[in-house]
Amino acid sequence: MSATTAAAWSRTRQEPNWLVRLFEWKPFLVIACLLPAVGLLTVFLTYPLGLGIWLAFTDTTIGRRGIWVGLENFEYLLEDPLWWNAVFYSVFYTGVATVGKFALGLWLALLLNNHMPFKSLLRAIILLPWIVPTVLSAIAFWWIYDPQFSIISFLLVDILGVRSTNIDFLGSAWPARWSLIAANVWRGIPFVAISLLAGLQTISPSLYEAALLDGSTAWQRFRYITFPMLLPILAIVMTFSIIFTFTDFQLVYAITRGGPVNSTHLLATLAFQRGIPGGQLGEGAAIAVSMIPFLVFATLFSYFGLARRKWQQGEGND
Amino acid sequence: MASVAIRNVRKAFGPVEVLHGVSVDIADGEFVVLVGPSGCGKSTLLRMLAGLENITAGDIAIGNRVVNQVPPKDRDIAMVFQNYALYPHMTVFDNMAFSMKLAKAPRAVMEAEVGRAAKILGLEQLLQRYPRQLSGGQRQRVAMGRAIVRNPQVFLFDEPLSNLDAKLRVQMRAEIKELHQRLRVTTVYVTHDQIEAMTMADKIVVMNSGNVEQVGPPLELYDNPANLFVAGFIGSPAMNLIPGRIGNGGFEAEGGAVLPLPPTAKNGAGTYGIRPEHMRLDPNGIPAKVQLVEPTGSETQVFLRIGETPLNCAFRERVSAGPGDTIHVSPDLGLVHLFEAGSGRRLAA
Ligand SMILES: Nc1ncnc2c1ncn2[C@@H]1O[C@H](COP(=O)(O)OP(=O)(O)O)[C@@H](O)[C@H]1O
Ligand SMILES: [Mg+2]
């Protein structure tokens, strides 16, 4: 008799209230924890992306609701020489700038990985181009490339006397294209150099000592030790760099606005130009959407480039 | 194969000198162990031999050629690192073949050489694995394989067993020793473990804070330690080193004990040394109070106090006494060492 009362009593003691029970119910907990993140993603990521994609299939202009036109915008783009021009320059800009950034960035990282005086000061200086807001550095480059007041022209003409006339950096298509690439490389080097430096520092010095005793030359140590061990981080840094460069907007828009004669439009600047100043929201959105295949390609590159290599894994392979 | 001569070598890192004039002669085919406490400069000396550190003063010669200015790759040596330093992105085969690949050897030669080394070390089944997929002992073997493949004049080992567990260490110790007996390559082996030194070496170099304390075969160091440092460092359990002075009735230890002296004892001794295993139970010996008894099966270690003087003994026979009991012990007079007060040098009997 007394035993059953004791059992009943202890059971009521353990009965949690409804709030505690609710939070111990897994489905509720999962939803409650996910909701803020899902909400933020919906409002700030999915909605703009979805709206952009939807707009690309309409003929919306500023001030007028569009109607669904299917693939008409894209068909139009395929016949638009300006779009083809922007595709060409986006790919060219990304390709050349990436090669430049990685060649110089890797070189700097290798240099900074050695013992040298003022090492930390040099590392801090390397970061400068990245710390300065892009628009500010774009304006600085605008001055550097100015037809009249360019410091480069000043150096070449007035100081060194190598040339007799100022260089017209931004006045015609190819010089403007190369000038923008140079500015982008300058801005992108710190990211590459510092990331690769971090990667270099994870390589154990005793590997180099072992290779030294194995009879390697400096080039062989780079080729057989540094490079393969750096490859995973190189792949991730390169993917990021390609995506950032391909979607670049600020630098080009601040320095040339796509000119002269639309020769330096990237897809991002062209999309903006069509959509906002030009008012053709639907068409602008279609240009922006047309970047997606290229970005998917870059991401796939990372996926396969980054796939954990066999030597990084612990088990298997018997 | 080659002999190695280290002549009055000094090493300074900036203003700090860590090796103060070290001289060692290593004969062709000899297995020499550098032993000493952590931080005494063993690795530094080995790395100077390998060419990974430059030589501040003195000469290092390998096979009669002074190599001070010779880069590591031309010294014809192979080194096994403490952390093995295997190339993580290469298979065992590629790790072992790397030096030949650098020298652009034909594939057939690489396969033959790696096969030979793999057979010696029992690595045939593991050649396609990556270092991550190996156990500690297997990595250790691959590191040795990489050295063997090189066919070097001299093998250098820097504490190669310190990352292994106790059992594997004993096994690898025997394997390395056997390997040396098979290949007969001059070997310099660094360790801080005096048991490793005693069991493996043809010749031991005892180092202490940048100086060589004594060079000699293991038993020579055990029987005739040159000074207090070597006496305390070599041998396990460690020798009892009892400070005091020679009086009328024997050696008057600081703690109050009076210990018997050998008839040849000379004046000037400041320390009395007797190994635990050289104490015997003796009904006519010195009465001593038992502090602690540690039976290990093969022998029994007994920590005693004579007056206030602590004394560690190791007896072959079983001891039934417990803490607090009094037993009678006496030293084997022929094996007592006396060390000079001040210098710490052993006084020859
Ligand atoms: N690169 C270095 N720079 C400065 N001091 C060093 C360097 N390498 C070793 N030392 C010092 O030299 C001494 C000997 O070191 P080491 O040869 O590694 O000793 P161990 O006998 O334990 O192998 C230590 O006091 C250590 O601090
Ligand atoms: Mg060391």
XYZ file of C-alpha atoms and ligand atoms in Angstrom:
695
model
C 0.000 0.000 0.000
C 2.600 2.466 1.083
C 4.809 1.295 -1.784
C 2.230 2.284 -4.436
C 1.719 5.723 -2.893
C 5.427 6.256 -2.902
C 5.597 5.290 -6.577
C 2.692 7.584 -7.511
C 4.244 10.413 -5.568
C 7.601 10.083 -7.227
C 5.935 9.943 -10.661
C 4.093 13.233 -10.164
C 7.337 14.750 -8.972
C 9.027 13.894 -12.241
C 6.178 15.192 -14.409
C 7.690 18.222 -16.251
C 5.479 21.162 -17.164
C 4.183 21.646 -20.719
C 6.904 24.116 -21.736
C 9.694 21.768 -20.786
C 7.920 18.956 -22.589
C 7.515 21.103 -25.680
C 11.217 21.875 -25.779
C 12.085 18.247 -25.260
C 9.955 17.308 -28.280
C 12.488 16.948 -31.049
C 10.482 18.153 -34.094
C 9.603 21.369 -32.282
C 13.202 21.894 -31.206
C 14.475 21.378 -34.740
C 11.997 23.899 -36.172
C 12.622 26.434 -33.394
C 16.365 26.297 -33.933
C 16.198 26.444 -37.703
C 13.612 29.203 -37.966
C 15.881 32.245 -37.460
C 18.432 31.002 -39.957
C 15.809 30.040 -42.506
C 14.102 33.403 -42.025
C 17.309 35.353 -42.578
C 18.207 33.266 -45.607
C 14.744 33.718 -47.082
C 14.619 37.460 -46.607
C 18.176 38.336 -47.589
C 19.198 35.574 -49.970
C 16.386 33.551 -51.442
C 13.960 36.408 -52.033
C 16.381 38.678 -53.955
C 17.744 35.729 -55.874
C 14.269 34.447 -56.676
C 13.073 37.915 -57.630
C 16.094 38.387 -59.867
C 15.506 35.099 -61.621
C 11.794 35.841 -62.001
C 12.506 39.299 -63.402
C 14.795 37.740 -65.994
C 11.762 36.022 -67.489
C 9.626 39.188 -67.662
C 9.760 42.430 -69.601
C 9.651 44.589 -66.475
C 10.943 48.141 -66.817
C 11.236 50.790 -64.146
C 7.745 52.052 -63.387
C 5.913 49.261 -65.263
C 5.039 45.798 -64.033
C 6.242 43.263 -66.516
C 4.579 40.218 -67.892
C 6.049 36.761 -68.304
C 7.919 36.554 -71.597
C 9.648 33.221 -71.177
C 13.118 33.010 -72.678
C 12.689 36.089 -74.843
C 15.234 38.138 -72.850
C 17.845 35.438 -73.226
C 17.173 34.982 -76.924
C 17.656 38.691 -77.293
C 20.941 38.585 -75.345
C 22.331 35.898 -77.620
C 22.003 38.310 -80.515
C 23.317 41.294 -78.527
C 26.969 42.062 -79.416
C 27.314 44.020 -76.168
C 26.429 40.939 -74.157
C 28.907 38.837 -76.102
C 31.452 41.562 -75.558
C 30.838 41.495 -71.813
C 31.059 37.696 -71.742
C 34.352 37.866 -73.558
C 35.778 40.547 -71.297
C 34.498 38.882 -68.103
C 36.226 35.637 -69.030
C 39.361 37.414 -70.235
C 39.466 39.679 -67.170
C 38.988 36.743 -64.809
C 41.479 34.524 -66.594
C 44.306 37.005 -66.929
C 43.799 38.588 -63.517
C 43.706 35.183 -61.805
C 46.929 34.113 -63.448
C 48.540 37.418 -62.453
C 47.286 37.300 -58.879
C 48.418 33.741 -58.344
C 51.810 34.154 -59.950
C 52.611 37.262 -57.917
C 50.774 36.108 -54.788
C 52.574 32.758 -54.687
C 55.888 34.464 -55.296
C 55.254 36.891 -52.432
C 54.080 34.108 -50.139
C 57.237 32.104 -50.850
C 59.378 35.159 -50.165
C 57.590 35.971 -46.917
C 57.865 32.373 -45.760
C 61.635 32.781 -45.529
C 63.380 34.312 -42.595
C 64.008 37.922 -43.372
C 64.309 41.185 -41.481
C 61.095 43.176 -40.910
C 59.039 40.102 -41.769
C 55.934 41.103 -39.835
C 56.092 44.658 -41.121
C 56.261 43.391 -44.702
C 53.321 41.076 -44.066
C 51.298 44.024 -42.787
C 52.200 46.127 -45.815
C 51.157 43.334 -48.163
C 47.677 43.467 -46.692
C 47.199 47.174 -47.428
C 45.612 46.940 -50.894
C 42.997 44.660 -49.427
C 42.194 46.818 -46.417
C 41.557 49.977 -48.423
C 37.893 50.144 -49.546
C 37.651 49.145 -53.204
C 36.046 52.368 -54.315
C 38.857 54.377 -52.738
C 41.539 52.372 -54.443
C 39.523 52.576 -57.673
C 39.574 56.337 -57.450
C 43.299 56.224 -56.785
C 43.734 54.136 -59.925
C 41.525 56.515 -61.810
C 44.102 59.184 -61.009
C 47.003 56.906 -61.809
C 45.402 56.311 -65.207
C 44.424 59.930 -65.804
C 45.474 61.079 -69.298
C 46.932 64.343 -67.958
C 47.987 63.811 -64.353
C 48.947 60.152 -64.392
C 51.955 59.514 -62.178
C 53.110 56.768 -64.521
C 53.155 59.125 -67.465
C 54.857 61.711 -65.283
C 57.584 59.223 -64.391
C 58.100 58.018 -67.937
C 57.946 61.394 -69.653
C 59.264 63.980 -67.212
C 61.558 62.011 -64.944
C 62.964 59.186 -67.046
C 62.357 60.746 -70.440
C 61.566 57.364 -71.992
C 58.468 58.668 -73.734
C 57.612 61.992 -75.225
C 53.816 61.845 -74.803
C 51.513 60.898 -71.933
C 49.999 57.431 -72.053
C 46.271 57.348 -72.728
C 45.370 54.501 -70.397
C 41.601 54.617 -70.492
C 40.951 56.273 -73.843
C 40.821 53.210 -76.063
C 39.611 49.654 -75.677
C 42.684 47.479 -75.151
C 44.721 49.815 -72.951
C 41.622 50.312 -70.785
C 41.084 46.551 -70.522
C 44.675 45.921 -69.453
C 44.627 48.838 -67.032
C 41.583 47.450 -65.256
C 43.179 44.019 -65.056
C 46.301 45.558 -63.507
C 44.185 47.317 -60.883
C 42.323 44.097 -60.116
C 45.560 42.142 -59.777
C 46.923 44.765 -57.406
C 43.818 44.470 -55.265
C 43.660 40.688 -55.337
C 47.288 39.884 -54.454
C 46.979 40.261 -50.662
C 44.196 37.704 -50.384
C 46.147 35.185 -52.423
C 49.513 35.895 -50.778
C 48.274 35.751 -47.204
C 46.146 32.639 -47.760
C 48.999 30.816 -49.466
C 51.420 31.970 -46.777
C 49.133 30.392 -44.185
C 49.209 27.218 -46.275
C 53.003 27.292 -46.575
C 53.381 27.598 -42.830
C 51.559 24.342 -42.245
C 54.293 22.448 -44.123
C 56.711 20.950 -41.620
C 60.288 22.256 -42.016
C 61.605 18.751 -41.405
C 60.125 17.709 -44.770
C 62.407 20.223 -46.434
C 65.338 18.975 -44.384
C 64.575 15.402 -45.379
C 64.357 16.462 -49.021
C 67.625 18.362 -48.650
C 69.329 15.191 -47.467
C 67.618 13.262 -50.266
C 69.558 15.486 -52.655
C 66.910 17.878 -53.943
C 67.499 21.219 -55.600
C 65.454 24.258 -54.577
C 63.235 23.848 -57.636
C 62.689 20.157 -56.900
C 61.670 20.992 -53.327
C 59.089 23.408 -54.686
C 57.911 21.010 -57.349
C 57.655 17.848 -55.231
C 56.979 19.145 -51.706
C 55.675 22.691 -51.574
C 53.371 22.582 -54.575
C 51.579 19.279 -53.929
C 51.150 20.077 -50.254
C 49.824 23.525 -51.113
C 47.404 22.217 -53.726
C 44.328 21.786 -51.499
C 44.535 25.338 -50.197
C 45.506 26.605 -53.630
C 42.314 25.124 -55.064
C 40.051 26.750 -52.494
C 41.748 30.135 -52.747
C 41.577 29.987 -56.523
C 37.877 29.174 -56.512
C 37.119 32.123 -54.284
C 39.345 34.363 -56.311
C 37.685 33.351 -59.603
C 34.220 33.956 -58.196
C 35.174 37.358 -56.771
C 36.853 38.427 -59.981
C 34.125 37.212 -62.309
C 31.454 39.054 -60.331
C 33.590 42.180 -59.916
C 31.698 45.420 -60.231
C 33.136 48.235 -58.118
C 36.531 48.566 -59.743
C 35.271 48.686 -63.310
C 32.307 50.848 -62.545
C 34.382 53.370 -60.597
C 37.219 53.612 -63.135
C 35.663 53.290 -66.612
C 31.912 52.711 -66.163
C 32.271 50.106 -68.883
C 33.727 52.516 -71.417
C 35.274 53.490 -73.699
C 32.445 52.515 -76.050
C 31.322 49.650 -73.790
C 34.632 47.864 -74.301
C 35.281 47.162 -70.605
C 31.849 46.018 -69.508
C 31.820 42.995 -67.262
C 28.556 41.077 -66.997
C 27.898 42.674 -63.610
C 28.400 46.233 -64.831
C 26.392 45.579 -67.990
C 23.536 44.127 -65.944
C 23.498 47.197 -63.745
C 23.769 49.538 -66.726
C 20.812 47.908 -68.508
C 18.695 47.513 -65.405
C 19.042 50.693 -63.392
C 20.228 53.637 -65.537
C 18.738 51.987 -68.629
C 15.524 51.068 -66.885
C 15.237 47.625 -68.555
C 14.941 45.638 -65.322
C 13.980 42.397 -67.045
C 16.894 42.489 -69.427
C 19.360 43.503 -66.704
C 18.178 40.609 -64.582
C 18.629 38.269 -67.535
C 22.266 39.397 -67.901
C 22.834 38.810 -64.190
C 21.234 35.371 -64.423
C 23.451 34.554 -67.395
C 26.430 34.669 -64.991
C 25.098 31.672 -63.086
C 26.400 28.959 -65.464
C 29.892 30.408 -65.272
C 29.772 30.516 -61.483
C 28.430 26.980 -61.301
C 31.354 25.928 -63.426
C 33.789 27.644 -61.033
C 32.131 25.968 -58.055
C 32.348 22.557 -59.707
C 36.007 23.254 -60.297
C 36.381 23.788 -56.565
C 34.327 20.706 -55.784
C 36.560 18.457 -57.814
C 39.753 20.362 -57.115
C 39.074 20.257 -53.411
C 37.836 16.707 -53.144
C 40.008 15.388 -50.312
C 42.969 13.695 -51.789
C 43.732 10.164 -50.843
C 46.862 11.028 -48.910
C 44.894 13.290 -46.578
C 42.622 10.479 -45.483
C 43.402 8.184 -42.602
C 41.811 4.877 -43.494
C 41.071 2.577 -46.377
C 43.078 1.863 -49.495
C 44.126 -1.613 -48.446
C 81.015 3.360 -45.416
C 83.286 5.780 -43.706
C 84.746 6.903 -40.449
C 83.663 10.187 -38.908
C 85.832 12.630 -37.005
C 84.450 15.481 -34.951
C 87.258 17.770 -33.879
C 86.773 20.433 -31.269
C 83.424 21.472 -32.698
C 81.619 24.471 -31.306
C 78.154 25.776 -32.048
C 76.654 29.098 -31.117
C 73.123 30.297 -31.810
C 73.646 34.042 -31.806
C 75.454 34.884 -28.577
C 74.586 31.574 -26.884
C 77.130 28.809 -27.231
C 75.457 25.405 -26.938
C 78.399 23.147 -27.844
C 81.698 23.996 -26.185
C 84.300 22.091 -28.137
C 83.186 18.516 -28.770
C 85.579 15.875 -30.094
C 84.525 12.347 -31.030
C 86.156 9.779 -33.293
C 83.907 7.230 -34.914
C 85.445 4.255 -36.647
C 84.169 2.805 -39.902
C 81.121 0.635 -39.264
C 80.805 1.586 -35.634
C 77.463 2.147 -33.869
C 77.909 5.231 -31.719
C 75.218 6.526 -29.390
C 75.148 10.147 -28.263
C 73.345 10.194 -24.949
C 72.635 12.949 -22.483
C 69.792 14.830 -20.852
C 67.377 16.889 -22.937
C 68.833 20.141 -24.216
C 72.475 19.101 -23.905
C 73.108 19.601 -27.635
C 72.855 16.073 -29.076
C 70.465 16.993 -31.879
C 72.475 20.070 -32.690
C 75.627 17.992 -33.075
C 73.805 15.456 -35.251
C 72.333 18.187 -37.435
C 75.792 19.687 -37.864
C 76.967 16.283 -38.993
C 74.105 16.174 -41.494
C 74.823 19.693 -42.706
C 71.513 21.135 -41.525
C 73.294 23.520 -39.142
C 76.527 25.271 -39.931
C 79.614 24.769 -37.836
C 80.691 27.715 -35.707
C 84.192 26.389 -35.061
C 86.117 23.155 -35.410
C 86.016 20.482 -38.113
C 83.793 17.607 -39.056
C 85.284 15.007 -41.383
C 83.468 12.121 -43.022
C 85.830 9.515 -44.461
C 88.873 11.825 -44.250
C 87.099 14.646 -46.116
C 86.401 17.775 -44.087
C 82.741 18.538 -44.808
C 82.288 21.881 -43.065
C 81.474 23.568 -46.369
C 79.903 20.575 -48.121
C 76.110 20.882 -48.619
C 73.956 18.136 -47.046
C 73.181 16.385 -50.313
C 76.859 15.853 -51.074
C 77.769 14.424 -47.670
C 76.397 10.983 -48.483
C 74.521 10.548 -45.235
C 70.954 9.548 -44.452
C 68.998 10.684 -41.446
C 65.976 9.322 -39.621
C 64.114 12.162 -37.947
C 62.364 12.011 -34.602
C 59.005 12.765 -36.265
C 60.021 10.578 -39.243
C 59.440 13.469 -41.717
C 57.740 11.186 -44.224
C 56.303 12.998 -47.237
C 52.567 12.793 -46.479
C 51.455 13.112 -50.093
C 53.587 10.228 -51.341
C 53.058 6.506 -50.980
C 55.539 4.424 -49.049
C 57.111 3.432 -52.348
C 57.472 7.044 -53.488
C 58.806 8.082 -50.098
C 61.518 5.476 -50.297
C 62.244 6.092 -53.982
C 62.274 9.888 -53.699
C 66.051 10.294 -53.603
C 66.397 8.121 -56.706
C 63.603 9.980 -58.454
C 65.460 13.235 -57.826
C 68.557 11.674 -59.308
C 66.468 10.545 -62.329
C 67.143 6.852 -61.778
C 65.366 4.427 -64.140
C 62.143 2.912 -62.860
C 63.611 -0.603 -62.774
C 66.439 0.491 -60.494
C 63.999 2.247 -58.187
C 61.846 -0.853 -57.942
C 64.819 -3.089 -57.268
C 66.298 -0.842 -54.578
C 63.001 -0.142 -52.832
C 62.164 -3.837 -53.035
C 65.438 -4.736 -51.380
C 64.916 -2.267 -48.515
C 61.249 -3.225 -48.149
C 62.252 -6.852 -47.825
C 64.811 -6.109 -45.122
C 62.185 -4.166 -43.147
C 59.113 -6.262 -43.936
C 57.343 -3.444 -45.760
C 56.448 -5.320 -48.968
C 52.709 -5.258 -48.263
C 52.619 -1.547 -47.457
C 54.310 0.006 -50.466
C 51.132 1.522 -51.917
C 49.928 3.049 -48.642
C 50.221 6.654 -47.593
C 51.978 7.540 -44.318
C 48.628 8.429 -42.703
C 47.516 4.857 -43.153
C 50.440 3.410 -41.189
C 50.949 2.739 -37.502
C 53.765 4.407 -35.594
C 56.078 1.423 -35.870
C 55.419 1.080 -39.601
C 56.191 4.765 -40.190
C 59.380 4.288 -38.249
C 60.299 1.426 -40.583
C 59.512 3.465 -43.682
C 61.756 6.236 -42.399
C 64.535 3.690 -41.996
C 63.755 2.257 -45.412
C 64.171 5.677 -46.957
C 67.594 5.845 -45.344
C 68.624 2.321 -46.373
C 67.685 2.915 -50.007
C 70.195 5.720 -50.114
C 73.122 3.370 -49.394
C 74.769 6.117 -47.389
C 78.227 6.317 -45.844
C 76.695 7.172 -42.472
C 73.273 6.704 -40.861
C 72.076 9.357 -38.468
C 69.189 8.698 -36.070
C 67.672 11.434 -33.906
C 65.666 9.874 -31.074
C 63.901 7.598 -33.538
C 62.044 5.588 -30.915
C 60.754 8.319 -28.639
C 57.326 8.429 -30.321
C 56.691 4.713 -29.864
C 55.135 2.895 -26.935
C 57.382 1.017 -24.512
C 56.900 -2.442 -25.997
C 57.417 -1.369 -29.588
C 60.475 0.584 -28.521
C 62.144 -2.549 -27.208
C 61.287 -4.383 -30.423
C 62.522 -1.608 -32.723
C 65.672 -1.273 -30.643
C 66.503 -4.863 -31.454
C 65.575 -4.362 -35.120
C 67.815 -1.345 -35.548
C 70.680 -3.146 -33.866
C 70.163 -6.189 -36.071
C 69.975 -3.967 -39.135
C 73.301 -2.454 -38.202
C 74.857 -5.867 -37.757
C 73.596 -6.818 -41.199
C 74.569 -3.638 -43.094
C 77.594 -2.583 -41.043
C 77.110 1.077 -41.928
C 78.632 3.661 -39.615
C 75.782 4.881 -37.424
C 75.357 7.841 -35.102
C 72.329 7.445 -32.890
C 70.987 10.138 -30.568
C 68.893 9.350 -27.510
C 68.243 10.657 -24.032
C 67.502 7.135 -22.822
C 70.560 5.528 -21.247
C 69.036 2.047 -21.574
C 68.841 2.498 -25.344
C 72.444 3.660 -25.270
C 73.625 0.717 -23.160
C 71.822 -1.924 -25.206
C 72.626 -0.667 -28.699
C 75.973 1.082 -28.698
C 79.417 -0.123 -29.631
C 80.550 3.133 -28.140
C 78.671 5.660 -26.023
C 79.327 9.381 -25.972
C 77.882 10.887 -22.802
C 77.119 14.577 -23.236
C 76.115 17.157 -20.691
C 75.302 20.819 -21.368
C 77.406 21.076 -24.502
C 80.390 19.055 -23.336
C 81.458 15.447 -23.750
C 81.724 13.872 -20.312
C 83.054 10.467 -21.345
C 83.435 8.284 -24.418
C 83.660 4.516 -24.198
C 82.012 1.129 -24.634
C 78.845 0.636 -22.538
C 80.341 -1.627 -19.888
C 83.416 0.545 -19.559
C 81.132 3.474 -18.718
C 79.218 1.315 -16.275
C 82.308 -0.057 -14.564
C 84.525 2.994 -14.644
C 82.498 6.193 -14.901
C 84.862 9.109 -15.344
C 82.966 11.465 -13.098
C 79.884 12.047 -11.004
C 77.708 12.956 -14.012
C 78.402 9.747 -15.899
C 78.119 7.703 -12.704
C 74.664 9.117 -12.042
C 73.493 8.992 -15.657
C 74.533 5.491 -16.720
C 72.906 2.533 -15.015
C 69.393 1.857 -13.851
C 68.521 2.096 -11.032
C 70.981 4.971 -10.644
C 74.113 4.716 -8.544
C 73.913 5.911 -4.936
C 76.048 9.047 -4.709
C 76.600 9.925 -1.092
C 78.386 13.146 -0.173
C 80.705 13.181 2.841
C 84.384 12.803 3.614
C 86.946 10.190 4.582
C 87.308 9.840 8.341
C 89.052 7.415 10.635
C 86.530 4.585 10.704
C 85.521 4.837 7.059
C 83.584 7.236 4.840
C 81.600 9.657 7.005
C 78.471 10.500 5.055
C 76.685 13.804 5.587
C 73.599 12.057 6.964
C 75.614 10.425 9.754
C 76.277 6.991 8.251
C 79.767 5.560 8.276
C 80.466 3.402 5.226
C 83.351 0.951 4.833
C 86.136 1.941 2.435
C 88.227 -0.217 0.157
C 91.830 -0.556 1.417
C 93.186 1.452 -1.523
C 91.041 4.521 -0.756
C 92.889 7.793 -1.206
C 92.257 11.058 0.547
C 90.337 13.849 -1.086
C 87.141 11.915 -1.818
C 83.979 14.005 -1.503
C 81.432 11.506 -2.779
C 80.965 7.803 -2.180
C 79.357 5.906 -5.058
C 77.891 2.433 -4.918
C 75.409 0.910 -7.367
C 72.214 -0.526 -5.808
C 72.977 -3.923 -7.314
C 76.385 -3.957 -5.586
C 74.902 -3.903 -2.101
C 74.386 -7.244 -0.359
C 72.427 -8.450 2.629
C 75.012 -9.171 5.332
C 74.210 -10.033 8.964
C 77.478 -8.354 9.977
C 76.805 -5.265 7.854
C 75.563 -1.789 8.656
C 72.136 -1.622 10.263
C 69.687 0.308 8.085
C 66.011 1.187 8.342
C 63.728 0.052 5.502
C 61.693 2.883 3.950
C 60.108 1.174 0.957
C 60.269 -2.229 -0.734
C 59.654 -2.587 -4.472
C 59.721 -6.182 -5.706
C 60.022 -6.440 -9.504
C 60.133 -10.229 -9.575
C 63.682 -10.732 -10.762
C 65.036 -8.521 -8.022
C 63.865 -6.481 -5.083
C 64.611 -2.799 -4.715
C 64.807 -1.612 -1.144
C 65.051 2.048 -0.180
C 66.959 2.318 3.080
C 68.117 4.959 5.480
C 71.323 4.728 7.476
C 70.886 7.456 10.024
C 69.692 10.231 7.741
C 71.591 8.958 4.689
C 69.321 7.479 2.001
C 70.576 4.362 0.230
C 68.948 2.436 -2.592
C 69.696 -1.301 -2.810
C 68.719 -3.962 -5.317
C 68.902 -7.535 -4.113
C 68.655 -10.705 -6.136
C 67.168 -12.524 -3.150
C 63.666 -11.867 -1.883
C 63.426 -9.531 1.073
C 60.784 -10.214 3.690
C 61.383 -7.041 5.695
C 58.750 -4.272 5.521
C 58.917 -0.525 6.052
C 60.220 0.361 9.496
C 62.177 -2.882 9.928
C 65.932 -2.866 10.289
C 68.129 -4.934 8.011
C 71.893 -5.249 7.735
C 73.663 -4.490 4.465
C 77.188 -3.983 3.227
C 78.683 -2.721 -0.036
C 80.841 -4.837 -2.314
C 84.111 -3.099 -1.515
C 85.666 -3.892 -4.882
C 82.890 -1.960 -6.644
C 82.857 1.179 -4.557
C 83.661 4.383 -6.465
C 85.117 7.445 -4.842
C 84.848 10.854 -6.451
C 87.098 13.796 -5.828
C 85.578 16.632 -3.855
C 85.174 19.708 -6.057
C 85.968 18.384 -9.529
C 83.729 15.327 -9.241
C 86.290 13.165 -11.040
C 86.506 9.533 -10.079
C 89.587 8.656 -8.049
C 91.171 5.587 -9.558
C 91.240 2.808 -6.952
N 67.704 27.004 -33.745
C 68.075 27.246 -32.469
N 68.196 28.518 -32.033
C 68.578 28.756 -30.757
N 68.853 27.825 -29.863
C 68.756 26.541 -30.216
C 68.349 26.177 -31.550
N 68.325 24.836 -31.629
C 68.687 24.378 -30.419
N 68.952 25.398 -29.572
C 69.408 25.264 -28.179
O 70.521 24.438 -28.164
C 70.515 23.584 -27.042
C 70.678 22.157 -27.469
O 69.535 21.755 -28.188
P 69.385 20.314 -28.807
O 70.587 19.992 -29.587
O 68.081 20.247 -29.507
O 69.317 19.410 -27.492
P 69.032 17.860 -27.368
O 70.247 17.299 -26.693
O 67.836 17.736 -26.473
O 68.791 17.294 -28.712
C 69.214 23.856 -26.298
O 69.513 24.656 -25.192
C 68.381 24.586 -27.300
O 67.571 25.510 -26.644
Mg 66.980 16.508 -29.547
